[in-house]
Coordinates of C-alpha atoms and ligand atoms in Angstrom, one line a residue:
X1 CA 23.1 -22.3 0.5
X2 CA 22.3 -21.9 4.3
X3 CA 18.5 -21.8 5.0
X4 CA 16.2 -19.4 6.8
X5 CA 13.6 -20.4 9.3
X6 CA 11.0 -20.1 6.5
X7 CA 12.6 -22.8 4.5
X8 CA 11.5 -25.3 7.1
X9 CA 8.2 -27.1 6.5
X10 CA 5.5 -27.0 9.2
X11 CA 5.0 -30.1 11.3
X12 CA 1.8 -31.0 9.6
X13 CA 2.3 -30.1 6.0
X14 CA -1.1 -31.6 4.9
X15 CA -3.1 -29.4 7.4
X16 CA -1.2 -26.4 6.1
X17 CA -2.1 -27.4 2.5
X18 CA -5.7 -27.9 3.5
X19 CA -6.0 -24.6 5.5
X20 CA -6.3 -22.2 2.6
X21 CA -7.8 -24.1 -0.3
X22 CA -11.5 -23.4 0.6
X23 CA -10.8 -19.8 1.4
X24 CA -12.9 -17.3 -0.6
X25 CA -10.9 -15.5 -3.3
X26 CA -11.8 -12.0 -2.3
X27 CA -10.5 -9.2 0.0
X28 CA -12.0 -9.9 3.4
X29 CA -12.2 -6.1 4.0
X30 CA -14.2 -5.5 0.9
X31 CA -16.5 -8.6 1.5
X32 CA -17.0 -7.3 5.2
X33 CA -18.3 -3.8 4.1
X34 CA -20.1 -4.8 0.9
X35 CA -20.1 -2.6 -2.3
X36 CA -19.3 1.0 -2.0
X37 CA -20.8 2.3 -5.4
X38 CA -18.6 4.6 -7.5
X39 CA -21.8 5.7 -9.4
X40 CA -24.7 7.3 -7.7
X41 CA -27.4 10.0 -8.0
X42 CA -28.2 11.7 -11.3
X43 CA -25.7 11.4 -14.1
X44 CA -23.2 14.3 -14.2
X45 CA -23.9 16.7 -17.1
X46 CA -20.8 16.4 -19.2
X47 CA -21.2 19.9 -20.6
X48 CA -20.6 21.2 -17.2
X49 CA -16.9 22.1 -16.0
X50 CA -15.9 20.8 -12.7
X51 CA -13.3 22.8 -10.7
X52 CA -11.5 19.6 -9.9
X53 CA -11.7 16.2 -11.6
X54 CA -10.1 13.4 -9.5
X55 CA -9.3 10.2 -11.3
X56 CA -9.2 7.2 -9.1
X57 CA -11.5 5.8 -6.3
X58 CA -8.8 4.7 -3.8
X59 CA -7.3 6.5 -0.9
X60 CA -5.4 8.9 -3.1
X61 CA -8.6 9.9 -5.0
X62 CA -10.7 10.0 -1.8
X63 CA -8.3 12.1 0.2
X64 CA -7.8 14.5 -2.7
X65 CA -11.7 14.9 -3.0
X66 CA -12.1 15.4 0.8
X67 CA -9.2 17.7 1.2
X68 CA -10.4 19.8 -1.9
X69 CA -13.6 20.4 -0.1
X70 CA -11.9 21.4 3.1
X71 CA -9.3 23.7 1.4
X72 CA -11.4 25.1 -1.5
X73 CA -15.0 25.0 -0.3
X74 CA -16.4 26.6 -3.4
X75 CA -14.9 24.1 -5.9
X76 CA -17.1 21.5 -7.6
X77 CA -15.4 18.2 -7.3
X78 CA -16.0 15.1 -9.4
X79 CA -14.4 11.7 -8.8
X80 CA -14.1 9.3 -11.8
X81 CA -13.3 5.6 -11.0
X82 CA -13.2 2.7 -13.5
X83 CA -14.3 0.1 -11.0
X84 CA -18.0 -0.4 -9.8
X85 CA -16.8 -0.3 -6.2
X86 CA -14.7 2.4 -4.6
X87 CA -11.6 1.0 -3.0
X88 CA -11.8 -2.1 -5.1
X89 CA -8.0 -2.2 -5.8
X90 CA -5.1 -1.7 -3.4
X91 CA -7.0 0.5 -1.1
X92 CA -9.4 -2.3 -0.3
X93 CA -6.8 -5.1 -0.4
X94 CA -4.0 -3.9 1.9
X95 CA -2.9 -4.8 5.4
X96 CA -4.3 -1.7 7.0
X97 CA -1.0 -0.5 8.4
X98 CA -0.7 3.2 8.5
X99 CA 2.9 4.3 8.7
X100 CA 4.1 7.8 9.6
X101 CA 7.1 7.4 7.3
X102 CA 6.5 9.1 3.8
X103 CA 9.8 7.5 2.6
X104 CA 9.3 3.7 3.0
X105 CA 11.1 3.9 6.3
X106 CA 13.8 6.2 7.7
X107 CA 16.7 4.4 6.2
X108 CA 15.4 4.5 2.7
X109 CA 14.6 8.2 3.2
X110 CA 18.1 8.9 4.6
X111 CA 19.7 7.4 1.6
X112 CA 17.6 9.2 -1.0
X113 CA 16.7 12.6 0.7
X114 CA 19.6 13.0 3.3
X115 CA 19.2 16.8 3.5
X116 CA 15.5 16.7 4.2
X117 CA 14.8 13.4 5.9
X118 CA 14.1 15.1 9.3
X119 CA 11.6 17.4 7.8
X120 CA 10.0 14.5 5.9
X121 CA 9.7 12.6 9.1
X122 CA 8.1 15.5 10.8
X123 CA 5.7 15.9 8.0
X124 CA 4.9 12.2 8.1
X125 CA 4.2 12.3 11.8
X126 CA 1.9 15.3 11.3
X127 CA 0.2 13.6 8.3
X128 CA -0.6 10.6 10.6
X129 CA -1.8 12.8 13.4
X130 CA -4.0 14.7 11.0
X131 CA -5.5 11.3 9.8
X132 CA -6.3 10.4 13.4
X133 CA -8.0 13.8 13.9
X134 CA -10.0 13.5 10.7
X135 CA -11.2 10.0 11.8
X136 CA -12.4 11.6 15.0
X137 CA -13.8 14.8 13.5
X138 CA -16.1 12.9 11.0
X139 CA -16.7 10.1 13.3
X140 CA -15.4 7.5 10.9
X141 CA -16.1 3.9 12.0
X142 CA -13.1 2.2 10.6
X143 CA -11.5 0.3 13.5
X144 CA -8.8 2.9 13.8
X145 CA -6.3 2.1 16.6
X146 CA -2.8 2.8 17.5
X147 CA -1.3 -0.2 19.2
X148 CA 2.3 0.3 17.8
X149 CA 4.4 -2.1 15.7
X150 CA 6.5 -5.0 16.7
X151 CA 9.5 -5.8 14.4
X152 CA 10.8 -9.3 14.9
X153 CA 14.2 -10.9 14.2
X154 CA 13.9 -14.4 12.9
X155 CA 17.5 -14.9 11.9
X156 CA 20.5 -14.3 14.1
X157 CA 22.0 -11.6 11.8
X158 CA 18.8 -9.5 12.1
X159 CA 19.2 -9.0 15.8
X160 CA 21.7 -6.3 15.5
X161 CA 19.5 -4.4 13.1
X162 CA 16.8 -3.8 15.8
X163 CA 16.9 -0.3 17.1
X164 CA 14.9 2.0 19.4
X165 CA 14.3 2.3 23.1
X166 CA 12.3 -0.9 23.4
X167 CA 14.4 -3.8 22.1
X168 CA 13.4 -7.1 23.5
X169 CA 15.3 -10.4 23.8
X170 CA 13.9 -13.8 22.8
X171 CA 12.1 -14.4 26.0
X172 CA 10.7 -10.9 26.2
X173 CA 9.4 -10.8 22.7
X174 CA 7.7 -14.2 23.1
X175 CA 5.8 -12.8 26.0
X176 CA 4.4 -10.2 23.7
X177 CA 3.6 -12.7 21.0
X178 CA 4.6 -16.3 21.3
X179 CA 6.4 -17.7 18.3
X180 CA 9.3 -20.1 18.4
X181 CA 10.8 -18.3 15.3
X182 CA 11.3 -15.0 17.2
X183 CA 14.8 -14.4 18.4
X184 CA 14.3 -10.8 19.4
X185 CA 12.1 -7.8 18.7
X186 CA 11.5 -4.2 19.0
X187 CA 8.3 -2.3 19.8
X188 CA 7.6 1.2 18.4
X189 CA 4.4 2.9 19.7
X190 CA 4.2 6.4 18.3
X191 CA 4.7 6.1 14.5
X192 CA 2.0 3.9 13.2
X193 CA -1.8 3.1 13.3
X194 CA -4.1 0.4 12.1
X195 CA -7.3 0.5 10.3
X196 CA -10.0 -1.7 8.6
X197 CA -9.3 -0.5 5.0
X198 CA -12.8 -1.4 3.6
X199 CA -14.4 0.6 6.4
X200 CA -12.0 3.5 5.9
X201 CA -13.0 3.6 2.2
X202 CA -16.7 3.5 3.1
X203 CA -16.4 6.3 5.6
X204 CA -14.4 8.4 3.4
X205 CA -16.8 8.0 0.5
X206 CA -19.7 8.9 2.9
X207 CA -18.0 12.1 4.1
X208 CA -17.0 13.1 0.6
X209 CA -20.6 12.7 -0.6
X210 CA -21.9 14.6 2.4
X211 CA -19.5 17.5 1.5
X212 CA -20.8 17.6 -2.0
X213 CA -18.4 15.5 -4.0
X214 CA -20.0 13.7 -7.0
X215 CA -18.9 10.2 -8.1
X216 CA -19.1 8.6 -11.6
X217 CA -17.9 5.2 -12.9
X218 CA -15.8 5.9 -16.0
X219 CA -12.4 4.8 -17.4
X220 CA -10.2 7.7 -18.3
X221 CA -8.2 7.3 -21.5
X222 CA -6.5 10.6 -21.9
X223 CA -6.5 14.3 -20.7
X224 CA -6.5 16.8 -23.6
X225 CA -5.7 20.4 -22.9
X226 CA -7.7 23.2 -24.4
X227 CA -6.9 26.9 -23.6
X228 CA -9.3 27.3 -20.7
X229 CA -10.4 23.8 -19.8
X230 CA -9.2 20.2 -19.8
X231 CA -11.1 17.5 -21.7
X232 CA -10.9 14.3 -19.8
X233 CA -11.6 11.6 -22.4
X234 CA -13.2 8.3 -21.4
X235 CA -13.7 4.9 -22.8
X236 CA -17.5 5.6 -23.2
X237 CA -19.2 8.7 -24.5
X238 CA -18.3 12.4 -24.3
X239 CA -15.4 13.7 -22.5
X240 CA -15.8 15.3 -19.0
X241 CA -14.5 18.8 -18.6
X242 CA -12.4 20.0 -15.7
X243 CA -10.4 23.1 -14.8
X244 CA -7.9 20.9 -12.9
X245 CA -7.2 17.2 -12.8
X246 CA -5.7 15.0 -10.1
X247 CA -4.7 11.6 -11.1
X248 CA -4.6 8.9 -8.3
X249 CA -4.4 5.8 -10.5
X250 CA -1.7 4.0 -8.6
X251 CA -0.3 0.9 -10.4
X252 CA -2.6 1.3 -13.4
X253 CA -1.0 2.5 -16.7
X254 CA -0.7 6.3 -16.3
X255 CA -3.1 8.5 -18.1
X256 CA 0.0 10.7 -18.7
X257 CA 2.0 8.3 -20.9
X258 CA 5.3 9.9 -20.1
X259 CA 5.2 8.4 -16.6
X260 CA 4.5 4.7 -17.7
X261 CA 8.1 3.5 -17.1
X262 CA 8.2 4.7 -13.5
X263 CA 6.0 2.1 -11.9
X264 CA 6.0 -1.8 -12.2
X265 CA 3.2 -3.9 -10.8
X266 CA 4.3 -6.4 -8.0
X267 CA 1.6 -8.8 -6.8
X268 CA 1.4 -9.1 -3.0
X269 CA -0.7 -12.0 -1.5
X270 CA -2.7 -12.0 1.7
X271 CA -4.4 -14.7 3.9
X272 CA -7.1 -14.1 6.5
X273 CA -7.9 -16.6 9.2
X274 CA -11.2 -17.4 10.7
X275 CA -11.8 -15.8 14.1
X276 CA -9.7 -17.5 16.6
X277 CA -11.0 -19.0 19.9
X278 CA -10.1 -17.7 23.3
X279 CA -7.8 -20.8 23.8
X280 CA -6.0 -20.1 20.5
X281 CA -5.4 -16.5 21.5
X282 CA -4.2 -17.6 24.9
X283 CA -1.7 -20.0 23.2
X284 CA -0.1 -17.1 21.3
X285 CA -0.8 -13.9 23.4
X286 CA -0.6 -10.7 21.5
X287 CA -2.7 -8.8 24.0
X288 CA -1.1 -5.5 22.8
X289 CA -2.5 -6.0 19.3
X290 CA 0.7 -4.7 17.7
X291 CA 1.2 -4.8 13.9
X292 CA 4.0 -7.2 13.2
X293 CA 6.7 -7.6 10.5
X294 CA 9.7 -9.7 10.2
X295 CA 13.0 -8.3 8.9
X296 CA 14.1 -10.2 5.7
X297 CA 14.3 -8.7 2.3
X298 CA 11.4 -11.1 1.8
X299 CA 9.2 -10.2 4.8
X300 CA 5.8 -11.0 6.2
X301 CA 3.4 -8.5 7.8
X302 CA 0.6 -9.6 10.1
X303 CA -2.0 -8.1 12.5
X304 CA -5.1 -8.8 14.5
X305 CA -8.5 -7.7 13.3
X306 CA -11.3 -6.3 15.6
X307 CA -13.3 -9.6 15.2
X308 CA -10.5 -11.8 16.3
X309 CA -8.8 -12.9 13.0
X310 CA -5.2 -12.8 11.9
X311 CA -4.3 -11.2 8.6
X312 CA -1.0 -12.7 7.2
X313 CA 0.5 -11.4 4.1
X314 CA 3.7 -10.5 2.1
X315 CA 6.9 -12.4 1.5
X316 CA 6.9 -13.4 -2.2
X317 CA 5.9 -10.2 -4.0
X318 CA 6.3 -11.1 -7.6
X319 CA 6.8 -9.1 -10.8
X320 CA 5.7 -11.1 -13.9
X321 CA 6.4 -10.0 -17.5
X322 CA 3.7 -9.7 -20.0
X323 CA 0.6 -7.5 -20.7
X324 CA -1.6 -7.0 -17.7
X325 CA -3.2 -3.5 -18.0
X326 CA -6.0 -4.6 -15.7
X327 CA -3.5 -5.8 -13.1
X328 CA -5.4 -9.0 -12.4
X329 CA -3.9 -11.5 -14.7
X330 CA -1.0 -12.4 -12.4
X331 CA -2.9 -12.1 -9.2
X332 CA -3.9 -14.9 -6.8
X333 CA -1.0 -17.4 -7.5
X334 CA -1.8 -20.7 -5.6
X335 CA 1.9 -21.4 -5.1
X336 CA 2.3 -18.2 -3.1
X337 CA -0.8 -18.8 -0.9
X338 CA 0.7 -22.3 -0.2
X339 CA 4.0 -20.8 0.9
X340 CA 2.3 -18.2 3.0
X341 CA 0.2 -20.9 4.8
X342 CA 3.3 -22.9 5.5
X343 CA 5.1 -19.9 6.9
X344 CA 2.1 -19.1 9.1
X345 CA 2.2 -22.6 10.7
X346 CA 6.0 -22.4 11.1
X347 CA 5.5 -19.2 12.9
X348 CA 2.5 -20.3 14.9
X349 CA 2.6 -24.2 15.3
X350 CA 0.2 -23.7 18.3
X351 CA -2.4 -22.8 15.7
X352 CA -2.4 -26.0 13.8
X353 CA -5.9 -26.7 12.5
X354 CA -6.8 -22.9 12.0
X355 CA -8.5 -22.2 8.6
X356 CA -8.2 -19.3 6.3
X357 CA -11.5 -17.9 5.2
X358 CA -10.3 -15.4 2.7
X359 CA -7.3 -15.1 0.3
X360 CA -6.5 -12.4 -2.1
X361 CA -3.7 -10.4 -3.8
X362 CA -3.2 -7.0 -5.2
X363 CA -0.9 -5.1 -7.3
X364 CA 1.7 -2.8 -5.7
X365 CA 3.0 0.2 -7.5
X366 CA 6.7 -0.3 -7.1
X367 CA 9.0 2.5 -8.1
X368 CA 12.9 2.4 -8.0
X369 CA 13.0 4.7 -4.9
X370 CA 10.1 3.1 -2.9
X371 CA 8.3 6.3 -2.2
X372 CA 5.6 8.4 -3.8
X373 CA 6.6 10.6 -6.6
X374 CA 4.7 13.4 -8.5
X375 CA 4.1 14.3 -12.1
X376 CA 2.7 17.5 -13.5
X377 CA 1.4 18.5 -16.9
X378 CA -0.3 21.2 -18.9
X379 CA 0.9 24.2 -17.0
X380 CA 0.4 22.5 -13.7
X381 CA -3.4 22.0 -14.3
X382 CA -2.8 18.2 -14.0
X383 CA -1.0 16.5 -11.1
X384 CA -0.2 12.8 -10.7
X385 CA 0.9 10.9 -7.6
X386 CA 2.1 7.2 -7.7
X387 CA 4.9 4.9 -6.6
X388 CA 4.0 4.2 -2.9
X389 CA 5.6 0.8 -3.2
X390 CA 3.4 -0.9 -0.7
X391 CA 3.1 1.8 1.9
X392 CA 0.6 4.2 0.7
X393 CA -2.4 3.9 3.3
X394 CA -1.2 7.0 5.1
X395 CA 1.1 8.6 2.5
X396 CA -2.0 9.0 0.2
X397 CA -3.2 11.9 2.3
X398 CA 0.1 13.7 2.0
X399 CA 0.1 13.0 -1.8
X400 CA -3.4 14.4 -2.0
X401 CA -2.5 17.7 -0.4
X402 CA 0.6 17.9 -2.6
X403 CA -1.4 17.4 -5.7
X404 CA -3.8 20.0 -4.6
X405 CA -1.0 22.5 -3.9
X406 CA 0.2 21.8 -7.6
X407 CA -3.2 22.2 -9.3
X408 CA -4.1 25.3 -7.2
X409 CA -0.8 26.9 -8.1
X410 CA 0.2 27.2 -4.5
X411 CA 3.9 27.0 -3.4
X412 CA 4.0 25.3 0.0
X413 CA 6.5 23.5 2.2
X414 CA 5.5 20.4 0.3
X415 CA 6.0 21.6 -3.3
X416 CA 9.6 22.7 -2.6
X417 CA 10.7 19.3 -1.3
X418 CA 13.2 17.4 -3.4
X419 CA 11.2 14.3 -2.9
X420 CA 8.3 16.2 -4.6
X421 CA 10.3 17.8 -7.4
X422 CA 12.5 14.8 -8.3
X423 CA 11.5 11.6 -10.1
X424 CA 12.6 8.0 -9.5
X425 CA 14.8 6.5 -12.3
X426 CA 12.4 4.6 -14.6
X427 CA 12.5 0.8 -15.1
X428 CA 13.9 -0.4 -18.3
X429 CA 11.5 -1.8 -20.9
X430 CA 11.1 -5.6 -21.6
X431 CA 13.0 -7.8 -22.5
X432 CA 15.4 -6.3 -20.1
X433 CA 13.2 -5.6 -17.2
X434 CA 12.3 -9.1 -16.2
X435 CA 15.7 -10.6 -16.1
X436 CA 17.0 -7.5 -14.2
X437 CA 14.3 -7.7 -11.5
X438 CA 14.7 -11.4 -11.3
X439 CA 18.4 -11.2 -10.6
X440 CA 17.8 -8.4 -8.0
X441 CA 15.2 -10.6 -6.3
X442 CA 17.5 -13.6 -6.5
X443 CA 20.2 -11.6 -4.8
X444 CA 17.9 -10.4 -2.1
X445 CA 16.8 -14.0 -1.4
X446 CA 20.4 -15.0 -1.2
X447 CA 21.3 -12.1 1.1
X448 CA 18.4 -13.4 3.5
X449 CA 20.2 -16.8 3.5
X450 CA 23.6 -15.4 3.9
X451 CA 23.7 -13.5 7.0
X452 CA 22.1 -10.4 5.4
X453 CA 25.3 -9.8 3.3
X454 CA 24.5 -8.0 0.1
X455 CA 26.3 -9.0 -3.0
X456 CA 28.0 -6.6 -5.6
X457 CA 24.9 -6.0 -7.6
X458 CA 22.8 -5.0 -4.5
X459 CA 25.7 -2.8 -3.2
X460 CA 25.9 -1.1 -6.6
X461 CA 22.2 -0.5 -6.8
X462 CA 22.3 0.8 -3.2
X463 CA 25.0 3.2 -4.1
X464 CA 23.0 4.4 -7.1
X465 CA 19.9 4.8 -5.0
X466 CA 18.0 2.0 -7.0
X467 CA 16.2 -1.0 -5.9
X468 CA 13.2 -3.3 -6.0
X469 CA 10.9 -3.7 -3.0
X470 CA 7.2 -4.2 -2.1
Ligands
LIG501 C1 -1.8 -6.7 -0.8 C2 -1.4 -5.3 -0.5 C3 -1.1 -4.9 0.8 C4 -0.7 -3.6 1.2 N1 -0.6 -3.3 2.4 C5 -0.3 -2.0 2.8 C6 -0.3 -1.7 4.2 O1 -0.4 -2.5 5.1 N2 0.1 -0.4 4.5 C7 0.2 0.5 3.5 O2 0.6 1.7 3.9 N3 0.1 0.2 2.2 C8 -0.2 -1.0 1.8 N4 -0.3 -1.3 0.5 C9 -0.3 -0.2 -0.4 C10 -1.6 0.6 -0.4 O3 -2.7 -0.2 -0.4 C11 -1.6 1.6 -1.6 O4 -0.4 2.4 -1.5 C12 -2.8 2.6 -1.6 O5 -3.9 1.9 -1.3 C13 -2.7 3.4 -2.9 O6 -4.0 4.0 -3.0 P1 -4.4 4.6 -4.3 O7 -5.7 5.3 -4.3 O8 -3.3 5.4 -4.9 O9 -4.5 3.4 -5.4 P2 -5.7 2.3 -5.6 O10 -6.4 1.9 -4.3 O11 -5.1 1.2 -6.4 O12 -6.7 3.1 -6.4 C14 -6.5 3.3 -7.8 C15 -7.8 3.8 -8.4 O13 -7.7 4.3 -9.7 C16 -8.6 3.8 -10.5 N5 -8.2 3.9 -11.8 C17 -7.0 3.5 -12.4 N6 -6.9 3.8 -13.6 C18 -8.0 4.3 -14.0 C19 -8.5 5.1 -15.2 N7 -7.7 5.1 -16.3 N8 -9.7 5.7 -15.2 C20 -10.4 5.7 -14.1 N9 -10.0 5.1 -12.9 C21 -8.9 4.6 -12.9 C22 -9.0 2.4 -10.0 O14 -10.4 2.1 -10.4 C23 -8.9 2.7 -8.5 O15 -10.1 3.2 -8.0 C24 -0.7 -2.6 0.2 C25 -1.1 -3.0 -1.1 C26 -1.5 -4.2 -1.4 C27 -1.9 -4.5 -2.9

């Protein structure tokens, strides 16, 4: 089979292998901010009924709590999270790219929601602008910036996929960021932003607390309806009581069992370099600070941090069969870190000798349509949002507002969307699931090495609006 540029080995394979082995196995973002406790103050009196109980201490839960205080100031809001630190999962592990798209890109949205994609894109842009305004309004110190994105073609067949007003040839793109692997690129400035995810979690938690939101560490096992109240059962002790419940549990087994087939965990790996020297930065350029991604089915994403590091992640997002309810058993695969390090030095041979200080991975909540979906239960007193498929940093705010619409009983422009009212097709159970995902992944790898041509299986899945992505 023909090869891609990433099938090459870096000039100094040994240096690549040594570059990551001493890296700390933890998210740089979370280590940088320290713990953000999910339990504080006096214990919540479980005989009290909260107007809204939010389950989940990531971006979905935090946005839901903050938006609830803004939209319904008289509600009491309680956030339950099973981890000791808020944002300990995907929200503290991601690349920090905020994308306006709510549909995992325009193309995916056009395929699945052709009649409403323009509206969805408008809503996504408004959502991103409202995030920017919120950062400003509350004075969140979270390294928020809008440098734009650079998409790069590293294979000849990808060049014609580049679109927009700002397409660059090989010479031009290497002036923006100097890699011998770049054949062309496109810069897009208005539809994205960048953030330090750990700082964003910290600042959101601070604002939520200042606005009266209460936080408790508790693992929710079940929601049981009673006529006038919902019992939120937990692993330890008496149930909590709420008038409404919003579930932002992402890739974890859904508290509402009927939705457990709609999401599979896919493990995405990340490396973070040490701060680069001025000479190293001069060797690659990147003065515009754009967030970068390449264009294969298996793709990398990379970016600069404010303190002069490079985050480098993606490519070999893997589904592994077997019980993993905590979503950690299949994380941190050394073979994937090695592959990522090799690809880094193939992309930036000028940076030979640079070390990675942190390595980590996190589980992505992949659903078969690659964009957030919503569940409801118990006469709409319970709402559920999941399925962001690796693009949830911005979309979680939209999901939060949509869940609030649902549990408040409001009909809005969000609740009538077919994206909100429809569900993705669930994944089949094991033992079918693993071979099916494996053959789809094999087909995607093959397409990357075959001029981008999609085989019959991928074309059939495309026609059915199904797929596998990260
Ligand atoms: C490595 C990686 C890179 C990524 N990069 C990007 C990116 O650059 N841009 C982007 O847009 N997206 C990215 N994503 C995806 C993005 O991080 C997620 O879509 C987003 O953070 C989802 O937020 P969340 O709050 O829904 O989930 P999470 O952050 O996973 O939070 C889930 C919360 O639910 C809690 N919980 C779960 N079950 C229970 C229970 N039963 N009881 C109590 N609490 C429970 C957990 O403790 C946790 O607090 C990436 C993801 C990963 C893993």
